[in-house]
mmCIF file of C-alpha atoms in Angstrom:
data_model
loop_
_atom_site.group_PDB
_atom_site.id
_atom_site.type_symbol
_atom_site.label_atom_id
_atom_site.label_comp_id
_atom_site.label_asym_id
_atom_site.label_seq_id
_atom_site.Cartn_x
_atom_site.Cartn_y
_atom_site.Cartn_z
ATOM 1 C CA MET L 27 -96.912 -77.189 60.691
ATOM 2 C CA ALA L 28 -95.601 -74.103 62.414
ATOM 3 C CA GLY L 29 -97.410 -70.852 62.996
ATOM 4 C CA TYR L 30 -96.037 -67.352 63.175
ATOM 5 C CA THR L 31 -93.667 -68.449 66.014
ATOM 6 C CA ALA L 32 -91.586 -70.629 63.735
ATOM 7 C CA ILE L 33 -88.720 -68.183 63.401
ATOM 8 C CA ALA L 34 -88.587 -67.612 67.284
ATOM 9 C CA ASP L 35 -89.029 -71.395 67.811
ATOM 10 C CA ILE L 36 -85.875 -72.115 65.685
ATOM 11 C CA GLY L 37 -83.912 -69.454 67.662
ATOM 12 C CA ASN L 38 -85.044 -71.091 70.942
ATOM 13 C CA ALA L 39 -84.126 -74.648 69.643
ATOM 14 C CA LEU L 40 -80.692 -73.604 68.484
ATOM 15 C CA THR L 41 -80.097 -71.901 71.899
ATOM 16 C CA GLU L 42 -81.218 -74.914 73.826
ATOM 17 C CA LEU L 43 -79.010 -77.254 71.528
ATOM 18 C CA LEU L 44 -76.018 -75.158 72.324
ATOM 19 C CA ARG L 45 -76.811 -74.933 76.049
ATOM 20 C CA LEU L 46 -77.136 -78.734 76.247
ATOM 21 C CA ASN L 47 -73.745 -79.232 74.543
ATOM 22 C CA ILE L 48 -71.636 -76.357 75.613
ATOM 23 C CA VAL L 49 -72.397 -75.979 79.368
ATOM 24 C CA PRO L 50 -70.472 -76.640 81.478
ATOM 25 C CA GLU L 51 -67.651 -77.991 79.399
ATOM 26 C CA VAL L 52 -66.861 -74.579 77.572
ATOM 27 C CA LEU L 53 -69.212 -72.080 79.243
ATOM 28 C CA ALA L 54 -70.278 -72.249 82.860
ATOM 29 C CA ASN L 55 -73.795 -70.736 82.650
ATOM 30 C CA GLU L 56 -76.666 -71.579 80.375
ATOM 31 C CA GLU L 57 -77.789 -68.057 80.556
ATOM 32 C CA SER L 58 -74.687 -66.855 78.820
ATOM 33 C CA ILE L 59 -75.962 -68.132 75.470
ATOM 34 C CA GLY L 60 -78.869 -66.388 73.725
ATOM 35 C CA VAL L 61 -80.358 -64.684 70.681
ATOM 36 C CA CYS L 62 -79.121 -61.114 70.461
ATOM 37 C CA SER L 63 -77.542 -58.444 68.133
ATOM 38 C CA PRO L 64 -73.786 -57.876 68.456
ATOM 39 C CA GLU L 65 -74.808 -54.314 68.965
ATOM 40 C CA ASP L 66 -76.762 -55.221 72.166
ATOM 41 C CA LYS L 67 -75.322 -58.437 73.504
ATOM 42 C CA GLY L 68 -75.863 -57.703 77.130
ATOM 43 C CA ASP L 69 -74.302 -60.399 79.361
ATOM 44 C CA PHE L 70 -74.209 -63.110 76.643
ATOM 45 C CA LEU L 71 -70.850 -64.820 75.930
ATOM 46 C CA LEU L 72 -72.228 -66.513 72.843
ATOM 47 C CA GLY L 73 -74.804 -64.685 70.757
ATOM 48 C CA LEU L 74 -76.966 -65.902 67.892
ATOM 49 C CA TYR L 75 -77.902 -63.284 65.511
ATOM 50 C CA LEU L 76 -80.588 -63.771 62.988
ATOM 51 C CA TYR L 77 -79.299 -61.532 60.096
ATOM 52 C CA ASP L 78 -81.451 -62.587 57.144
ATOM 53 C CA ILE L 79 -84.681 -64.454 56.316
ATOM 54 C CA LYS L 80 -85.403 -65.560 52.665
ATOM 55 C CA GLN L 81 -88.026 -67.468 50.960
ATOM 56 C CA SER L 82 -86.509 -70.868 49.931
ATOM 57 C CA GLU L 83 -86.099 -71.352 46.270
ATOM 58 C CA VAL L 84 -85.430 -75.010 46.763
ATOM 59 C CA PHE L 85 -88.446 -75.916 48.875
ATOM 60 C CA ARG L 86 -91.444 -74.282 47.335
ATOM 61 C CA ASN L 87 -94.913 -75.709 48.067
ATOM 62 C CA SER L 88 -97.654 -74.825 45.700
ATOM 63 C CA GLU L 89 -100.289 -77.390 46.513
ATOM 64 C CA MET L 90 -103.489 -76.655 48.553
ATOM 65 C CA GLN L 91 -103.733 -78.645 51.679
ATOM 66 C CA ILE L 92 -106.929 -80.393 52.363
ATOM 67 C CA MET L 93 -108.461 -79.715 55.729
ATOM 68 C CA ASP L 94 -111.749 -81.684 55.178
ATOM 69 C CA SER L 95 -114.386 -82.139 52.399
ATOM 70 C CA LYS L 96 -115.299 -78.400 52.433
ATOM 71 C CA ARG L 97 -112.091 -76.559 53.098
ATOM 72 C CA GLN L 98 -108.561 -76.263 51.851
ATOM 73 C CA LYS L 99 -105.619 -74.424 53.322
ATOM 74 C CA TYR L 100 -103.290 -72.332 51.217
ATOM 75 C CA PRO L 101 -99.722 -73.783 51.048
ATOM 76 C CA PRO L 102 -97.180 -72.663 53.624
ATOM 77 C CA VAL L 103 -94.042 -70.712 52.805
ATOM 78 C CA ASN L 104 -90.665 -72.327 53.385
ATOM 79 C CA LEU L 105 -87.907 -70.050 54.784
ATOM 80 C CA GLU L 106 -84.096 -70.046 55.039
ATOM 81 C CA LEU L 107 -82.874 -68.432 58.263
ATOM 82 C CA TYR L 108 -79.317 -67.032 58.332
ATOM 83 C CA TYR L 109 -77.531 -66.831 61.687
ATOM 84 C CA MET L 110 -74.220 -65.284 62.777
ATOM 85 C CA LEU L 111 -72.809 -66.782 65.999
ATOM 86 C CA THR L 112 -70.255 -64.594 67.806
ATOM 87 C CA ALA L 113 -68.305 -65.344 70.974
ATOM 88 C CA TYR L 114 -67.530 -62.744 73.664
ATOM 89 C CA SER L 115 -65.066 -63.485 76.326
ATOM 90 C CA ASN L 116 -64.855 -61.620 79.513
ATOM 91 C CA GLY L 117 -61.485 -63.155 80.413
ATOM 92 C CA ASP L 118 -58.142 -61.629 80.814
ATOM 93 C CA VAL L 119 -56.938 -59.867 77.602
ATOM 94 C CA LYS L 120 -54.059 -62.532 77.253
ATOM 95 C CA PHE L 121 -56.608 -65.326 77.028
ATOM 96 C CA ARG L 122 -59.673 -63.642 75.549
ATOM 97 C CA SER L 123 -59.109 -64.650 71.884
ATOM 98 C CA LEU L 124 -58.256 -68.298 72.693
ATOM 99 C CA GLU L 125 -61.517 -68.633 74.841
ATOM 100 C CA GLU L 126 -63.504 -67.146 71.941
ATOM 101 C CA HIS L 127 -61.865 -69.572 69.620
ATOM 102 C CA LYS L 128 -62.758 -72.546 71.910
ATOM 103 C CA ILE L 129 -66.430 -71.327 71.982
ATOM 104 C CA LEU L 130 -66.627 -70.993 68.179
ATOM 105 C CA GLY L 131 -64.993 -74.373 67.692
ATOM 106 C CA LYS L 132 -67.508 -76.002 69.991
ATOM 107 C CA VAL L 133 -70.449 -74.187 68.143
ATOM 108 C CA ILE L 134 -69.212 -75.589 64.808
ATOM 109 C CA GLN L 135 -68.839 -79.061 66.422
ATOM 110 C CA VAL L 136 -72.321 -78.982 67.894
ATOM 111 C CA PHE L 137 -74.029 -77.701 64.840
ATOM 112 C CA THR L 138 -72.138 -80.135 62.487
ATOM 113 C CA ASP L 139 -72.859 -83.096 64.670
ATOM 114 C CA ASN L 140 -76.533 -82.188 65.070
ATOM 115 C CA SER L 141 -77.081 -80.854 61.564
ATOM 116 C CA ILE L 142 -80.541 -82.409 61.084
ATOM 117 C CA LEU L 143 -83.471 -81.352 63.134
ATOM 118 C CA ASP L 144 -86.940 -82.914 63.318
ATOM 119 C CA ALA L 145 -89.362 -80.247 61.977
ATOM 120 C CA SER L 146 -92.107 -81.005 64.479
ATOM 121 C CA THR L 147 -90.029 -81.238 67.716
ATOM 122 C CA LEU L 148 -86.843 -79.214 66.686
ATOM 123 C CA LYS L 149 -84.713 -81.941 68.290
ATOM 124 C CA PRO L 150 -81.692 -83.502 66.565
ATOM 125 C CA MET L 151 -82.242 -86.538 64.288
ATOM 126 C CA THR L 152 -79.794 -89.090 63.007
ATOM 127 C CA LYS L 153 -81.623 -89.771 59.597
ATOM 128 C CA PRO L 154 -83.295 -86.982 57.560
ATOM 129 C CA ASP L 155 -86.867 -87.274 56.282
ATOM 130 C CA GLU L 156 -88.536 -85.069 53.705
ATOM 131 C CA PHE L 157 -89.600 -82.491 56.418
ATOM 132 C CA SER L 158 -86.161 -82.207 58.215
ATOM 133 C CA ILE L 159 -84.515 -78.800 58.890
ATOM 134 C CA HIS L 160 -80.915 -78.707 58.057
ATOM 135 C CA LEU L 161 -78.155 -76.646 59.567
ATOM 136 C CA GLU L 162 -75.401 -75.780 57.073
ATOM 137 C CA MET L 163 -72.242 -73.859 57.760
ATOM 138 C CA LEU L 164 -71.691 -71.059 55.275
ATOM 139 C CA SER L 165 -68.402 -70.160 53.565
ATOM 140 C CA LEU L 166 -68.652 -66.448 53.264
ATOM 141 C CA SER L 167 -65.770 -64.154 52.093
ATOM 142 C CA LEU L 168 -64.435 -61.613 54.632
ATOM 143 C CA GLU L 169 -65.999 -58.880 52.583
ATOM 144 C CA GLU L 170 -69.523 -60.645 52.847
ATOM 145 C CA LYS L 171 -68.958 -60.935 56.577
ATOM 146 C CA MET L 172 -68.006 -57.287 57.068
ATOM 147 C CA LYS L 173 -71.227 -56.333 55.253
ATOM 148 C CA ILE L 174 -73.289 -58.483 57.674
ATOM 149 C CA TRP L 175 -71.449 -56.873 60.617
ATOM 150 C CA ALA L 176 -72.679 -53.422 59.880
ATOM 151 C CA PHE L 177 -72.636 -52.110 63.362
ATOM 152 C CA PRO L 178 -71.182 -48.580 63.856
ATOM 153 C CA ASN L 179 -68.629 -48.258 66.495
ATOM 154 C CA LYS L 180 -68.377 -52.023 66.891
ATOM 155 C CA PRO L 181 -65.231 -53.606 65.451
ATOM 156 C CA TYR L 182 -65.711 -56.981 63.690
ATOM 157 C CA LYS L 183 -65.311 -60.035 65.870
ATOM 158 C CA LEU L 184 -64.652 -63.429 64.478
ATOM 159 C CA SER L 185 -67.976 -65.145 63.842
ATOM 160 C CA VAL L 186 -69.376 -68.221 62.256
ATOM 161 C CA PHE L 187 -72.417 -68.334 59.848
ATOM 162 C CA PHE L 188 -75.040 -70.879 59.443
ATOM 163 C CA LYS L 189 -78.195 -71.387 57.200
ATOM 164 C CA VAL L 190 -81.113 -73.194 58.781
ATOM 165 C CA ALA L 191 -83.672 -74.474 56.286
ATOM 166 C CA PRO L 192 -86.381 -75.226 55.348
ATOM 167 C CA VAL L 193 -88.441 -73.612 58.098
ATOM 168 C CA GLU L 194 -92.115 -73.993 57.384
ATOM 169 C CA LEU L 195 -94.519 -71.017 58.129
ATOM 170 C CA GLU L 196 -98.144 -72.044 57.769
ATOM 171 C CA SER L 197 -100.789 -70.007 55.991
ATOM 172 C CA LEU L 198 -103.967 -69.002 57.753
ATOM 173 C CA ARG L 199 -105.841 -68.451 54.558
ATOM 174 C CA ILE L 200 -108.548 -71.051 53.947
ATOM 175 C CA ARG L 201 -110.679 -71.556 50.754
ATOM 176 C CA GLU L 202 -114.147 -73.123 50.813
ATOM 177 C CA VAL L 203 -114.711 -75.770 48.276
ATOM 178 C CA ARG L 204 -117.547 -77.832 47.061
ATOM 179 C CA ARG L 205 -117.660 -81.411 45.972
ATOM 180 C CA VAL L 206 -118.566 -82.026 42.373
ATOM 181 C CA MET L 207 -122.243 -82.958 42.541
ATOM 182 C CA ASP L 208 -123.257 -83.074 38.725
ATOM 183 C CA ILE L 209 -121.325 -83.622 35.553
ATOM 184 C CA GLN L 210 -122.966 -83.256 32.200
ATOM 185 C CA PHE L 211 -121.640 -84.912 29.081
ATOM 186 C CA THR L 212 -122.664 -84.263 25.639
ATOM 187 C CA VAL L 213 -121.939 -86.985 23.079
ATOM 188 C CA LYS L 214 -122.158 -86.155 19.382
ATOM 189 C CA GLU L 215 -121.981 -88.766 16.739
ATOM 190 C CA HIS L 216 -119.679 -88.026 13.652
ATOM 191 C CA GLY L 217 -119.828 -89.617 10.374
ATOM 192 C CA VAL L 218 -116.953 -90.805 8.278
ATOM 193 C CA ASN L 219 -116.306 -87.180 6.931
ATOM 194 C CA GLY L 220 -116.672 -85.637 10.342
ATOM 195 C CA LYS L 221 -120.359 -84.669 9.664
#
């Protein structure tokens, strides 16, 4: 189970996955890939922007989790994280768009080829289990993309959008429980007519 750092851990895992698969083939430097807002990208050439977090409608857990004979933990919340990935080339104007297209093509390839992550290690898996985290490319309309890209004085740049789910965030609430020690039964005898 993951604590309050689960969201940040996913951002780090996605960044590391991209660094392992993009550098040096497409980008020369690992430090050019990171989590950022398009409004404040710094020196990044590939930015991951977490633009939305929702509670998962598909993966809802309502069962208390047994810690020991006297304590139970409240169920975790499962989240869906929504990312926008944008490429920023520093190259010559004649080649800038093509370089950005190559970066985005590689992002799609990496996330599609590694679309299942182990929930405990956040490393890619080949076969999913019930706790796996899935990366799914989203098909958004241009209008939806423009609403997400709501940065004043920043023209829209071609981006790709992915959903990462379910991301489990554990509860810290604990409930004390007692074992059933006594049970009382009352047995009444009824006659033929219920008397």
